[in-house]
mmCIF file of C-alpha atoms in Angstrom:
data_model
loop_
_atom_site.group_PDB
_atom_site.id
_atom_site.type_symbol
_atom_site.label_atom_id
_atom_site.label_comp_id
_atom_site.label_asym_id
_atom_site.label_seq_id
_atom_site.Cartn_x
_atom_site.Cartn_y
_atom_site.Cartn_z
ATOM 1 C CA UNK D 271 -53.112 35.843 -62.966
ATOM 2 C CA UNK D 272 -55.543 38.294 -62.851
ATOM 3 C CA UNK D 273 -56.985 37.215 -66.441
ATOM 4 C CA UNK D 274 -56.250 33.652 -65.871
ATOM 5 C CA UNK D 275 -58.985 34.056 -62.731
ATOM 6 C CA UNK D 276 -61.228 36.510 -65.398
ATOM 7 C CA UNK D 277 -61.320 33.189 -67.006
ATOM 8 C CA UNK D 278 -61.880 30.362 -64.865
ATOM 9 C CA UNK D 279 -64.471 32.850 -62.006
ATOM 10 C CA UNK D 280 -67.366 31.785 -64.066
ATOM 11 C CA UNK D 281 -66.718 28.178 -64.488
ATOM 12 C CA UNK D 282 -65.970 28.071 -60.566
ATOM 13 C CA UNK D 283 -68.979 29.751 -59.723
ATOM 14 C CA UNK D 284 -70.985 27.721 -61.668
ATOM 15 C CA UNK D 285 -69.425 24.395 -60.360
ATOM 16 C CA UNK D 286 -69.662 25.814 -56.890
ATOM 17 C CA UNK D 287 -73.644 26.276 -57.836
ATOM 18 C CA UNK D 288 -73.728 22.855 -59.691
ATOM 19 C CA UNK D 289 -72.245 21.440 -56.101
ATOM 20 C CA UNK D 290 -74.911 22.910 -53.852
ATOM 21 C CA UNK D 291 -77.293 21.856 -56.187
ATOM 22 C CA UNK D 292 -76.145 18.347 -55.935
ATOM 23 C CA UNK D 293 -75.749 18.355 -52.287
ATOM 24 C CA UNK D 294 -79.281 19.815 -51.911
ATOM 25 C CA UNK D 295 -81.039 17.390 -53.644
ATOM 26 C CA UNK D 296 -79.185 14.407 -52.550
ATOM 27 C CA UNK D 297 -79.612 16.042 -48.881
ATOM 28 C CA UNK D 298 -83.456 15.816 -49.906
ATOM 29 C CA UNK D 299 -83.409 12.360 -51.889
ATOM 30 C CA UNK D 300 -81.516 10.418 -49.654
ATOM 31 C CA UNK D 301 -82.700 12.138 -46.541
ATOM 32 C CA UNK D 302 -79.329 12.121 -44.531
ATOM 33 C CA UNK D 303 -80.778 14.534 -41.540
ATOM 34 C CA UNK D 304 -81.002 13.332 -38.143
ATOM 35 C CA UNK D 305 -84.590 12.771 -37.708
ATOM 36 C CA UNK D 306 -84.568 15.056 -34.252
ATOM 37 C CA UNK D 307 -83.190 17.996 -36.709
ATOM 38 C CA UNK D 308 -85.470 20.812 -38.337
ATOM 39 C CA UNK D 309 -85.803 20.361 -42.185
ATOM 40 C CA UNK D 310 -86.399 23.026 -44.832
ATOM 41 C CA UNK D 311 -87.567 22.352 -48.307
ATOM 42 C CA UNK D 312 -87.818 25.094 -51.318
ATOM 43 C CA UNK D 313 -88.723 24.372 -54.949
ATOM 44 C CA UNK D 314 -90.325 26.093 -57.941
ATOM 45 C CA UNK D 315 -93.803 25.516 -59.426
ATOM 46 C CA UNK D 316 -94.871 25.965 -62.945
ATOM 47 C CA UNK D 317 -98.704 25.677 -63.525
ATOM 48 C CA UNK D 318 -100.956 27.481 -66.367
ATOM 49 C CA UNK D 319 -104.756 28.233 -66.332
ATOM 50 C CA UNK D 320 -107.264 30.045 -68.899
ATOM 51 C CA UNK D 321 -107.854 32.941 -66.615
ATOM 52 C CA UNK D 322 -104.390 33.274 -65.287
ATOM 53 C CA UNK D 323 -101.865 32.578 -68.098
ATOM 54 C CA UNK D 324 -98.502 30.985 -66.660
ATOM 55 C CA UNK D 325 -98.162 30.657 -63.056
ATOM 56 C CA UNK D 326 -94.416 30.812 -61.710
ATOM 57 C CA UNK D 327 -94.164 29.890 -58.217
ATOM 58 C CA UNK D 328 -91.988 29.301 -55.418
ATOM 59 C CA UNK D 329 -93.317 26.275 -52.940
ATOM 60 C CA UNK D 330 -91.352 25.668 -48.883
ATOM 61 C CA UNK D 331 -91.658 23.663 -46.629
ATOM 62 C CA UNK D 332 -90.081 23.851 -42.834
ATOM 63 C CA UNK D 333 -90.940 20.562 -40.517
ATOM 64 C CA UNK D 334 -89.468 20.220 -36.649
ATOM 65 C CA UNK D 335 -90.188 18.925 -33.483
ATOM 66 C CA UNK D 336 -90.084 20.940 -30.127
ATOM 67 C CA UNK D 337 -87.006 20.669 -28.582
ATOM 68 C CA UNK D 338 -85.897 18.284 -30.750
ATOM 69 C CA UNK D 339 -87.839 15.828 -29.240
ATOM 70 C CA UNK D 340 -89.508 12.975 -31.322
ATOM 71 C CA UNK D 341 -92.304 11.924 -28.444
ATOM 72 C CA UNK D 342 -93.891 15.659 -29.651
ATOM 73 C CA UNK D 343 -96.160 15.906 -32.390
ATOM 74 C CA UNK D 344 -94.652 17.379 -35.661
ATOM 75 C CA UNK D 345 -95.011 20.630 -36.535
ATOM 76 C CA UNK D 346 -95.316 22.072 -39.746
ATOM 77 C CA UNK D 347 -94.901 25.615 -41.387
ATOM 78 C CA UNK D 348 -96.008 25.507 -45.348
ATOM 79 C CA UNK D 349 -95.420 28.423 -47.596
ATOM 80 C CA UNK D 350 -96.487 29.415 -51.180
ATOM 81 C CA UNK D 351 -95.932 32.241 -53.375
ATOM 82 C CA UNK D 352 -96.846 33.133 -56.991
ATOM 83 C CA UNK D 353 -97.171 35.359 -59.674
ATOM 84 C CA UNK D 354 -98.730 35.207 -63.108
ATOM 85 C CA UNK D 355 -98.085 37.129 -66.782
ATOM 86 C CA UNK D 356 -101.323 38.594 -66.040
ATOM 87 C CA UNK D 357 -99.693 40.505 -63.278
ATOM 88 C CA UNK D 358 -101.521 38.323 -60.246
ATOM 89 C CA UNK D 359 -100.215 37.260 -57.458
ATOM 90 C CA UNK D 360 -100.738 35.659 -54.035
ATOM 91 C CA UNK D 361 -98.578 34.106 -50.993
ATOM 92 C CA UNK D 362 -100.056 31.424 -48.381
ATOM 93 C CA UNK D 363 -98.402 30.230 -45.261
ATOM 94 C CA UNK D 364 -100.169 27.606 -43.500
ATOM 95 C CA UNK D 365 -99.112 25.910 -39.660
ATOM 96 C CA UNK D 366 -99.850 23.577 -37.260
ATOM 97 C CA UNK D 367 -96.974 23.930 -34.617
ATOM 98 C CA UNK D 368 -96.840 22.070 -31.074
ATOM 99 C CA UNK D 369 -95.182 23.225 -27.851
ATOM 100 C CA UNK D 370 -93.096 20.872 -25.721
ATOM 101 C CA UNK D 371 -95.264 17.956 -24.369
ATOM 102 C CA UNK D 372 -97.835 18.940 -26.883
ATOM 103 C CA UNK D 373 -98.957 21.199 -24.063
ATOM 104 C CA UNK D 374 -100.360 24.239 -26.619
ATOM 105 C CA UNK D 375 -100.681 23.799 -30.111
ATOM 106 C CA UNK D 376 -101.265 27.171 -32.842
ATOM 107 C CA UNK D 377 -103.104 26.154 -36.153
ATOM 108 C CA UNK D 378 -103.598 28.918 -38.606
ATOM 109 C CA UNK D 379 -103.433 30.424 -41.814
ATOM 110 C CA UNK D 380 -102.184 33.575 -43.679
ATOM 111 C CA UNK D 381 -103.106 34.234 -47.134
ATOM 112 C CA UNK D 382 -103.198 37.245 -49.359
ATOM 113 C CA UNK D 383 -103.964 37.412 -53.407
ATOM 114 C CA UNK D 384 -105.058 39.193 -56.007
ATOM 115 C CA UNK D 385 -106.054 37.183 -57.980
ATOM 116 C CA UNK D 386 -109.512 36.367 -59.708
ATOM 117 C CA UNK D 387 -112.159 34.076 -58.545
ATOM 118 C CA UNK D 388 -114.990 32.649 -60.299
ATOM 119 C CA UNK D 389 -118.719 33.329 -59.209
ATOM 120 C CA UNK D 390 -120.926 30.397 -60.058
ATOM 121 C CA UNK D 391 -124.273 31.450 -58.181
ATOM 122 C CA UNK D 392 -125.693 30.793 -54.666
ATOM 123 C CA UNK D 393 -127.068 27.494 -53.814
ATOM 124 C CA UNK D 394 -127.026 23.780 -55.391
ATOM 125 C CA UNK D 395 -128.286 23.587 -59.037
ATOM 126 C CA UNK D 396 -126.135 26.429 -60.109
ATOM 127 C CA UNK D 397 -125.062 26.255 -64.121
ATOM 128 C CA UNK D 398 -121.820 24.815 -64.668
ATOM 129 C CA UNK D 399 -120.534 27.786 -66.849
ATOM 130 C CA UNK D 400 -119.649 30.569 -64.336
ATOM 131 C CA UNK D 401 -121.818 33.745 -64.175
ATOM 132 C CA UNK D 402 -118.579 36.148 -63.692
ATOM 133 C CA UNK D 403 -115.043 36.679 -62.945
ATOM 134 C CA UNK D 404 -114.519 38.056 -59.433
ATOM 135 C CA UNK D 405 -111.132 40.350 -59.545
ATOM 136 C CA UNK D 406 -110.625 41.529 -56.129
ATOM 137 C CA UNK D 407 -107.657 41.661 -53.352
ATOM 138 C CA UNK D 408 -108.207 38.966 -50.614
ATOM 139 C CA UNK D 409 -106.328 38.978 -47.108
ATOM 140 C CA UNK D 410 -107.051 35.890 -45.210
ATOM 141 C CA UNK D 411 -106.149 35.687 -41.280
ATOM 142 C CA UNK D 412 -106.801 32.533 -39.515
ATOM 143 C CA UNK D 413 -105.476 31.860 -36.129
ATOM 144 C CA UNK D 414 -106.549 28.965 -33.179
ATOM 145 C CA UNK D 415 -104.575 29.431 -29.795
ATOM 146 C CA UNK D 416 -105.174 25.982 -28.341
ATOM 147 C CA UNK D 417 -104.285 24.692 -24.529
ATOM 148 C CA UNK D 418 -104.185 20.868 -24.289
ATOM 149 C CA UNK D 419 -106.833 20.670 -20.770
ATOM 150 C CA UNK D 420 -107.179 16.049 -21.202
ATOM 151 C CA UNK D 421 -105.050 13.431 -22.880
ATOM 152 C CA UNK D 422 -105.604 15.177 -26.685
ATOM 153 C CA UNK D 423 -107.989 17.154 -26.203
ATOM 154 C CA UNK D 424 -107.270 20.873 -26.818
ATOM 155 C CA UNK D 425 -110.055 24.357 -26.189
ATOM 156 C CA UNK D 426 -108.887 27.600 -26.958
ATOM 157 C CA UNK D 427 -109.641 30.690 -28.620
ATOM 158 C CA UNK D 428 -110.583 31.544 -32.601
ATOM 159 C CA UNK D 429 -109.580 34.435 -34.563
ATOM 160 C CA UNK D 430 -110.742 35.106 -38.437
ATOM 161 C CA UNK D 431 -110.190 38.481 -40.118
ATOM 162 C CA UNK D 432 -111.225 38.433 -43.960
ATOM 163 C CA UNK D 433 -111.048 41.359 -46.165
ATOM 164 C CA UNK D 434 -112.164 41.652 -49.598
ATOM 165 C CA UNK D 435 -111.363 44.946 -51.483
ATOM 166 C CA UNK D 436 -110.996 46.501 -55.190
ATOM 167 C CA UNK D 437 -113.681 43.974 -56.235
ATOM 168 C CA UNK D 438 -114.929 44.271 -59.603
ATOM 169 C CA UNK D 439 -117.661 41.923 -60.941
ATOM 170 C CA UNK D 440 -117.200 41.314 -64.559
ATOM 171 C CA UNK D 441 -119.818 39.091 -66.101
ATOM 172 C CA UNK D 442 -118.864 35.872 -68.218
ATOM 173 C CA UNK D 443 -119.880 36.609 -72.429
ATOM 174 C CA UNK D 444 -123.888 37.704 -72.211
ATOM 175 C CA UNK D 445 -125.052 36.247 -68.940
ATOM 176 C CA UNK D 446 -126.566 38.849 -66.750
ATOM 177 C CA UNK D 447 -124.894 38.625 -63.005
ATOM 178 C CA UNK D 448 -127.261 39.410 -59.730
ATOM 179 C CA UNK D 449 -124.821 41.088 -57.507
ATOM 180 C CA UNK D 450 -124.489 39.000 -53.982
ATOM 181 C CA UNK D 451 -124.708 40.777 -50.221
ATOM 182 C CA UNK D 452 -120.838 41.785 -50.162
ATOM 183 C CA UNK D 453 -120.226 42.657 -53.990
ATOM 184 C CA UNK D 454 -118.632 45.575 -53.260
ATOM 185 C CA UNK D 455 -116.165 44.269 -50.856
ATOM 186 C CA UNK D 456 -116.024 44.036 -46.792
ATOM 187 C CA UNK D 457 -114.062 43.400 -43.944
ATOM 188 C CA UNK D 458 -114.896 41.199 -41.203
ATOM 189 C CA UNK D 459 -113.289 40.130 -37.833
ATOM 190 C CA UNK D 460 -114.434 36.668 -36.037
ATOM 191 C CA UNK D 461 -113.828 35.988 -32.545
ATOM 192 C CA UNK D 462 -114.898 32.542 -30.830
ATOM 193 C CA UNK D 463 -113.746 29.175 -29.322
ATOM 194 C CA UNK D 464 -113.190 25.940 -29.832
ATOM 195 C CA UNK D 465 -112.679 22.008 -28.731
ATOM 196 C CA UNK D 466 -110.837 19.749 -30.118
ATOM 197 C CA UNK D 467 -109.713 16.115 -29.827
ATOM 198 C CA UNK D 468 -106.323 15.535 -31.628
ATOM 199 C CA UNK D 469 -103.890 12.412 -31.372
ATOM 200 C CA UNK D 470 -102.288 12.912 -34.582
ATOM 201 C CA UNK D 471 -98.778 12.662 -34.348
ATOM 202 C CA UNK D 472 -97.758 13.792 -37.786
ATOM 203 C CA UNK D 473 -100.421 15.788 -39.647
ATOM 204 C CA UNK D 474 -99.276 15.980 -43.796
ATOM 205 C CA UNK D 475 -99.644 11.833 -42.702
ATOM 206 C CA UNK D 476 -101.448 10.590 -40.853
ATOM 207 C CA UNK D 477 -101.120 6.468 -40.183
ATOM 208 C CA UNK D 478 -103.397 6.004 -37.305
ATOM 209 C CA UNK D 479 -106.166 8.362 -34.881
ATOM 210 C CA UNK D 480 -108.382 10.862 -35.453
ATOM 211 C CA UNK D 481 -109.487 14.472 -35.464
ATOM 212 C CA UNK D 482 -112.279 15.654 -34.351
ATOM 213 C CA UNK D 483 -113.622 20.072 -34.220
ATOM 214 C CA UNK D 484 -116.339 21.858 -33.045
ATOM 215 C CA UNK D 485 -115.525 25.638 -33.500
ATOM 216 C CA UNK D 486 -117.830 28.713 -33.318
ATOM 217 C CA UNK D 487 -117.062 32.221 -34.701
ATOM 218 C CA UNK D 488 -119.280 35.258 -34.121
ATOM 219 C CA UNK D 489 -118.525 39.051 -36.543
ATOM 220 C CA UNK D 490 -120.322 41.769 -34.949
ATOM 221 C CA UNK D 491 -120.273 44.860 -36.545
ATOM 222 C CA UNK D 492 -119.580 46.106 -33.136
ATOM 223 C CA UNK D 493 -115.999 45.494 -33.285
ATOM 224 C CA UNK D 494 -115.729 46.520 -36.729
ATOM 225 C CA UNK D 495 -117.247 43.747 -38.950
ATOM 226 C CA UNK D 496 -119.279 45.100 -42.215
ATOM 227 C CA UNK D 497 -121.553 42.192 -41.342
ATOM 228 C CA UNK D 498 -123.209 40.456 -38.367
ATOM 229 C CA UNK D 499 -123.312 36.931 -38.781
ATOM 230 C CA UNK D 500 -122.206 33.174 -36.809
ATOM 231 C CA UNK D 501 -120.556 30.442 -38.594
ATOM 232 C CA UNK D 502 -120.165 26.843 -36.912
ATOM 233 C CA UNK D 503 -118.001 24.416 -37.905
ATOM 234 C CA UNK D 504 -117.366 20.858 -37.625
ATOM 235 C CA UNK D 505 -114.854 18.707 -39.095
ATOM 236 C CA UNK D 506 -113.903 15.098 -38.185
ATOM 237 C CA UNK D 507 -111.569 12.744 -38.972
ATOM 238 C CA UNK D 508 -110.715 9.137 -38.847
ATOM 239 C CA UNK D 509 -107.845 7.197 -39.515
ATOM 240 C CA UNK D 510 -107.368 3.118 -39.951
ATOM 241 C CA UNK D 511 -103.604 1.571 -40.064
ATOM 242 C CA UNK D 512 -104.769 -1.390 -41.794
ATOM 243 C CA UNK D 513 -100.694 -2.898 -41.880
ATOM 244 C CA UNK D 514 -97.698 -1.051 -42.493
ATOM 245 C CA UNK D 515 -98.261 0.088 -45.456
ATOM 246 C CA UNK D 516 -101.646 0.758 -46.335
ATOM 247 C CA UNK D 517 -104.444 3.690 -44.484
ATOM 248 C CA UNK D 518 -108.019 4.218 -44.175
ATOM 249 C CA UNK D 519 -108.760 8.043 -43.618
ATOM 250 C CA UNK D 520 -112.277 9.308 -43.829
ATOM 251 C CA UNK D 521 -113.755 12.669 -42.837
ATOM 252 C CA UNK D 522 -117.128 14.260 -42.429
ATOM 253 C CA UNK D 523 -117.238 18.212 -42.865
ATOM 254 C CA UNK D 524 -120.115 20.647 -41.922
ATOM 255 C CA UNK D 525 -120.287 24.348 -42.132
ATOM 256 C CA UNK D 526 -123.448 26.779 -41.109
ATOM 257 C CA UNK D 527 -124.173 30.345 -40.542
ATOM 258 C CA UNK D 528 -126.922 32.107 -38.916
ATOM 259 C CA UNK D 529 -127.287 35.583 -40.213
ATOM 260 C CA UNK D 530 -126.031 37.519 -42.992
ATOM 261 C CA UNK D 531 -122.844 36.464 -44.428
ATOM 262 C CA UNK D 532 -121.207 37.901 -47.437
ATOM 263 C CA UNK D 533 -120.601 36.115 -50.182
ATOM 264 C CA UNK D 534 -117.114 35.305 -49.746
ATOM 265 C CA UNK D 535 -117.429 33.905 -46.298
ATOM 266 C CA UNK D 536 -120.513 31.309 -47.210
ATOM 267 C CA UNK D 537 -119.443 27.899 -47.145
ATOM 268 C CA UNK D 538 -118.143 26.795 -50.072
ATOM 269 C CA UNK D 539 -117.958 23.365 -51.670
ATOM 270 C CA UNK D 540 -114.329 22.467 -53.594
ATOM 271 C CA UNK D 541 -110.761 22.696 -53.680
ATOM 272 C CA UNK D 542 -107.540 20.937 -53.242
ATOM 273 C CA UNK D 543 -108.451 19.317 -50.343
ATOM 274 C CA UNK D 544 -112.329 18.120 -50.044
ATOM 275 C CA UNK D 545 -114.187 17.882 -52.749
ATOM 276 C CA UNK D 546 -111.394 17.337 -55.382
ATOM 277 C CA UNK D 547 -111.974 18.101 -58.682
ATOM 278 C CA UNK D 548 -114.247 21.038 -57.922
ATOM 279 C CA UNK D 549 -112.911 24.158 -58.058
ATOM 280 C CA UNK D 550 -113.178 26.069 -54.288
ATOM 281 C CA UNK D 551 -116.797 27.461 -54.261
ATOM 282 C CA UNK D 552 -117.677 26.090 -57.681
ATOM 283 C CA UNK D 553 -121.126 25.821 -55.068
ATOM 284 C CA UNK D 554 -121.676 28.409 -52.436
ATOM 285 C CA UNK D 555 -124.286 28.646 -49.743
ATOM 286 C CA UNK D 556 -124.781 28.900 -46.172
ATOM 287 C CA UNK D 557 -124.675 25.678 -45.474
ATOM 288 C CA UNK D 558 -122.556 23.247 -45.924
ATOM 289 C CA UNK D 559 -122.164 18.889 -45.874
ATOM 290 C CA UNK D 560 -119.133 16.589 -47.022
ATOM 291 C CA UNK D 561 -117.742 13.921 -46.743
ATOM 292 C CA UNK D 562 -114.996 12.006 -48.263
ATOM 293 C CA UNK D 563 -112.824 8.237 -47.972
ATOM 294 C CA UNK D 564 -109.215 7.832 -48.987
ATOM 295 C CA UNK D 565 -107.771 4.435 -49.183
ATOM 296 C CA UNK D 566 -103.864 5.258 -49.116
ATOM 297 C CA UNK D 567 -100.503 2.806 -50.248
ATOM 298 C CA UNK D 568 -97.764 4.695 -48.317
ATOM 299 C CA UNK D 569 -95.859 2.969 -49.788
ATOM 300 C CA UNK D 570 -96.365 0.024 -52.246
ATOM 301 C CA UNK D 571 -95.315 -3.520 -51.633
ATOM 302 C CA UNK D 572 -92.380 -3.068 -54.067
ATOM 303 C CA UNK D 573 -91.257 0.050 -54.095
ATOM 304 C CA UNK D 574 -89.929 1.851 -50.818
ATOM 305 C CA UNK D 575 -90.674 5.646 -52.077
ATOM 306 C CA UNK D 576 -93.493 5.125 -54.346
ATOM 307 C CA UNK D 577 -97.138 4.848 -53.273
ATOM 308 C CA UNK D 578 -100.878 5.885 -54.347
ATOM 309 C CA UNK D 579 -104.144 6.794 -53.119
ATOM 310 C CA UNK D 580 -107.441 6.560 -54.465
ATOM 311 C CA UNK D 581 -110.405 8.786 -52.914
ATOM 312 C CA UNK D 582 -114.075 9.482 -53.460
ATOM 313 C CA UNK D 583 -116.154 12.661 -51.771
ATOM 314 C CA UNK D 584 -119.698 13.701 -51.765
ATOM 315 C CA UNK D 585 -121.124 16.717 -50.632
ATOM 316 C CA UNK D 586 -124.178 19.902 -51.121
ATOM 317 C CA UNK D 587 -124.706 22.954 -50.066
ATOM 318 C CA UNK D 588 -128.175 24.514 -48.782
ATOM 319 C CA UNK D 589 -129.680 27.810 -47.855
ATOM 320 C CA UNK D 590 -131.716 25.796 -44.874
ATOM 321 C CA UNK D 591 -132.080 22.400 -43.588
ATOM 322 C CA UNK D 592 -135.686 22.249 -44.906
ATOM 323 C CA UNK D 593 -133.972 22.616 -48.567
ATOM 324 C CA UNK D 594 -131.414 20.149 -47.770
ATOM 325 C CA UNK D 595 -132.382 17.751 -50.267
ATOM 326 C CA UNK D 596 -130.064 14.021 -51.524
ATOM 327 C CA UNK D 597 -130.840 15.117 -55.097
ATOM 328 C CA UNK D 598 -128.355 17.992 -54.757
ATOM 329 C CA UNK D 599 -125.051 16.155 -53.594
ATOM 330 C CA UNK D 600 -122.598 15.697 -55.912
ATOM 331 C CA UNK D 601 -119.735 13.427 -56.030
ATOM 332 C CA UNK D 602 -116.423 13.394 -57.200
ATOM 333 C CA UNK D 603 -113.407 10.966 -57.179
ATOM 334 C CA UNK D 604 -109.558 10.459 -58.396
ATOM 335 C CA UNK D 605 -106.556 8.783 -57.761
ATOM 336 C CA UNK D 606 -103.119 9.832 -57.284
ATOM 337 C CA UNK D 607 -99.301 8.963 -56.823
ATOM 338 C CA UNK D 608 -97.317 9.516 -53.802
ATOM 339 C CA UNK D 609 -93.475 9.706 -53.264
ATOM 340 C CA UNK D 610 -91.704 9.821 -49.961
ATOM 341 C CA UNK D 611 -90.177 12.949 -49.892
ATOM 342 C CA UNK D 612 -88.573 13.135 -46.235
ATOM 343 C CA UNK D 613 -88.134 8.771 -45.602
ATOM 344 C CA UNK D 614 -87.202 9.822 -41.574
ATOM 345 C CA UNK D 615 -90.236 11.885 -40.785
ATOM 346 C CA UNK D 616 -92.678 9.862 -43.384
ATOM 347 C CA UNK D 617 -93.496 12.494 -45.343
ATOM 348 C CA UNK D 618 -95.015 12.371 -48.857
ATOM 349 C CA UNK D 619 -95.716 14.506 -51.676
ATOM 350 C CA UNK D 620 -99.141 13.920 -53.793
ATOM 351 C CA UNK D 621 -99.971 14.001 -57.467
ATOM 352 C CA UNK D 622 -103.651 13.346 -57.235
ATOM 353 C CA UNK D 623 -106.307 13.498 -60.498
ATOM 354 C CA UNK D 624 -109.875 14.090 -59.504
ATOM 355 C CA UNK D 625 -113.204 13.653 -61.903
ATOM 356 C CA UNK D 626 -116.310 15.347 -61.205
ATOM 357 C CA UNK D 627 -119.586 15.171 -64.073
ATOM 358 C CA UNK D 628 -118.411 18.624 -64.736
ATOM 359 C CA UNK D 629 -114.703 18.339 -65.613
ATOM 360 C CA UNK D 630 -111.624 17.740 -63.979
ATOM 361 C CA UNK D 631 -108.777 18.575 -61.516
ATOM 362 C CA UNK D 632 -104.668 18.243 -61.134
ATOM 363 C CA UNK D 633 -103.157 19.069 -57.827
ATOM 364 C CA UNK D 634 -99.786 18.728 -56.338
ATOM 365 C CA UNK D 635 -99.240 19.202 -52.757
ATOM 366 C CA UNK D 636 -96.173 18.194 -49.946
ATOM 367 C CA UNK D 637 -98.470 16.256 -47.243
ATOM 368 C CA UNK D 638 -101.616 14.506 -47.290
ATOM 369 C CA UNK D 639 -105.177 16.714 -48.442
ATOM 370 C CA UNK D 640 -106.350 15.668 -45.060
#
């Protein structure tokens, strides 16, 4: 018996794994949870770029509502970890949770890499080759405490503590690199406040409302910041239910500082999220305007899971306003696929292609880029 079970463990272990895997996926495809319950998705990532070889990853996912209660907005938790052969790595968590009665709501962001980033130049005609690669250790905390005080509008407090450390600037083939204000690292604390008007009811998609912030975050070297400067943001949203299916979303962006910010905390232009198709801070200054329109299918007329998007952005950035000039936006554009991931809670993920006059971007992401 005992080498009758030596025999048949492994093929029973791996049909017990074969199972789960089954049930998982079906549990996912065919979305059999209650709507009211909690869901939790996990997958793996593969992804490969020049100055980080092959990227292995592990992507989550965990959506809810408060108390189980539909009528509340849903929250959100999103997580991402990586690592590459060239010994980098990184993990992200991103949330927008919601009390009961959408009485408080907590929006934030933890992220911590090491992991290089590319250093174009300050301002708006930068080259498009990069001056340098960046290597440094990044640890990125982001937290809003909001109290809802009208019908969706929310005030609260701002935190933002960035630190840069073990940076090393090493130029790109011959090209001579000015060191920015905060080469040699920094760490900076924010405190502020903010307003905000929110009747979104399911951030990754939103079908119909808007989003509109005005925030304001001071570092003082008083409480321990390397620098002293004040960043204000603003970022507003719009969205159109034009039928069942199909969504206008549009959104303006601005971003200043007053002062002297380091060069990892000016605004930066790119990313997976505005500006597609530019990679994040591909232009850096201390100002910053977007602005972007995505026409969505969620999902097409004959298909219940499949959809697509198509989307279009401008934006600059500027040391002042008297610089701020038309001649320096750029614009960028793409199109993308969409499949309904969780049917009960509407939730998509995105395969969207972006083309700028410089190149190109891929980027796949559970939940909407805005």
């Amino acid at each position: 018996m005992f080498l009758l079970a030596l025999c048949f463990l492994p093929n029973l272990l791996a049909a017990q794994r074969l199972g789960f895997v089954k049930r998982y996926v079906n549990k996912i495809i065919n979305d059999t949870t209650d709507i009211r319950e909690p869901q939790f998705l996990a997958y793996p990532t593969l992804a490969f770029a020049p100055e980080t070889s092959w990227e292995i990853g592990l992507s989550s996912l965990f959506v809810y509502y408060a108390k189980r209660d539909t009528t509340n907005r849903l929250s959100e938790i999103n997580g991402f970890t990586f690592y590459t052969l060239r010994r980098q790595y990184g993990a992200f968590f991103d949330h927008a949770l919601y009390t009961h009665q959408n009485r408080y709501a907590f929006l934030g962001r933890i992220r911590y890499q090491n992991f290089p980033l590319l250093y174009f130049g300050i301002g708006p005609n930068t080259p498009a080759e990069f001056e340098a690669r960046v290597d440094a250790r990044l640890l990125n905390i982001k937290e809003r405490a909001l109290k809802r005080i009208g019908k969706n509008i929310f005030t609260g407090v701002e935190v933002d503590f960035q630190r840069l450390s073990s940076v090393a600037f090493v130029p790109h083939g011959q090209a001579s690199v000015t060191r920015p204000l905060g080469h040699e690292g920094s760490a900076n604390l924010g405190l502020g406040a903010g307003i905000l008007y929110d009747d979104r009811h399911n951030v990754l998609n939103v079908r119909k409302g808007a989003f509109a912030e005005l925030a304001l975050l001071h570092y003082n070297r008083a409480w321990g910041s390397d620098f002293g400067f004040t960043t204000i943001l603003s970022d507003n949203r719009w969205y159109k239910s034009l039928n069942s299916r199909n969504v206008l979303a549009l959104q303006a962006f601005g971003q200043f500082s007053i002062g002297q910010p380091p060069f990892n905390q000016l605004a930066l232009l790119g990313g997976e999220s505005l500006m597609r198709g530019y990679y994040t801070g591909r232009f850096r200054d201390r100002n910053q305007l977007a602005a972007q329109a995505e026409f969505r299918m969620l999902p097409f007329s004959f298909a219940k899971r499949w959809g697509a998007a198509v989307f279009g952005g401008t934006g600059t950035v500027f040391n002042r306003f008297g610089n701020l000039s038309l001649r320096n936006f750029v614009v960028a554009g793409g199109a993308g696929l969409r499949f309904l991931l969780f049917p009960k809670k509407d939730i998509y993920t995105r395969l969207d292609f972006a083309l700028t006059r410089e190149g190109s971007g891929l980027y796949i992401f559970i939940g909407e880029a805005f």
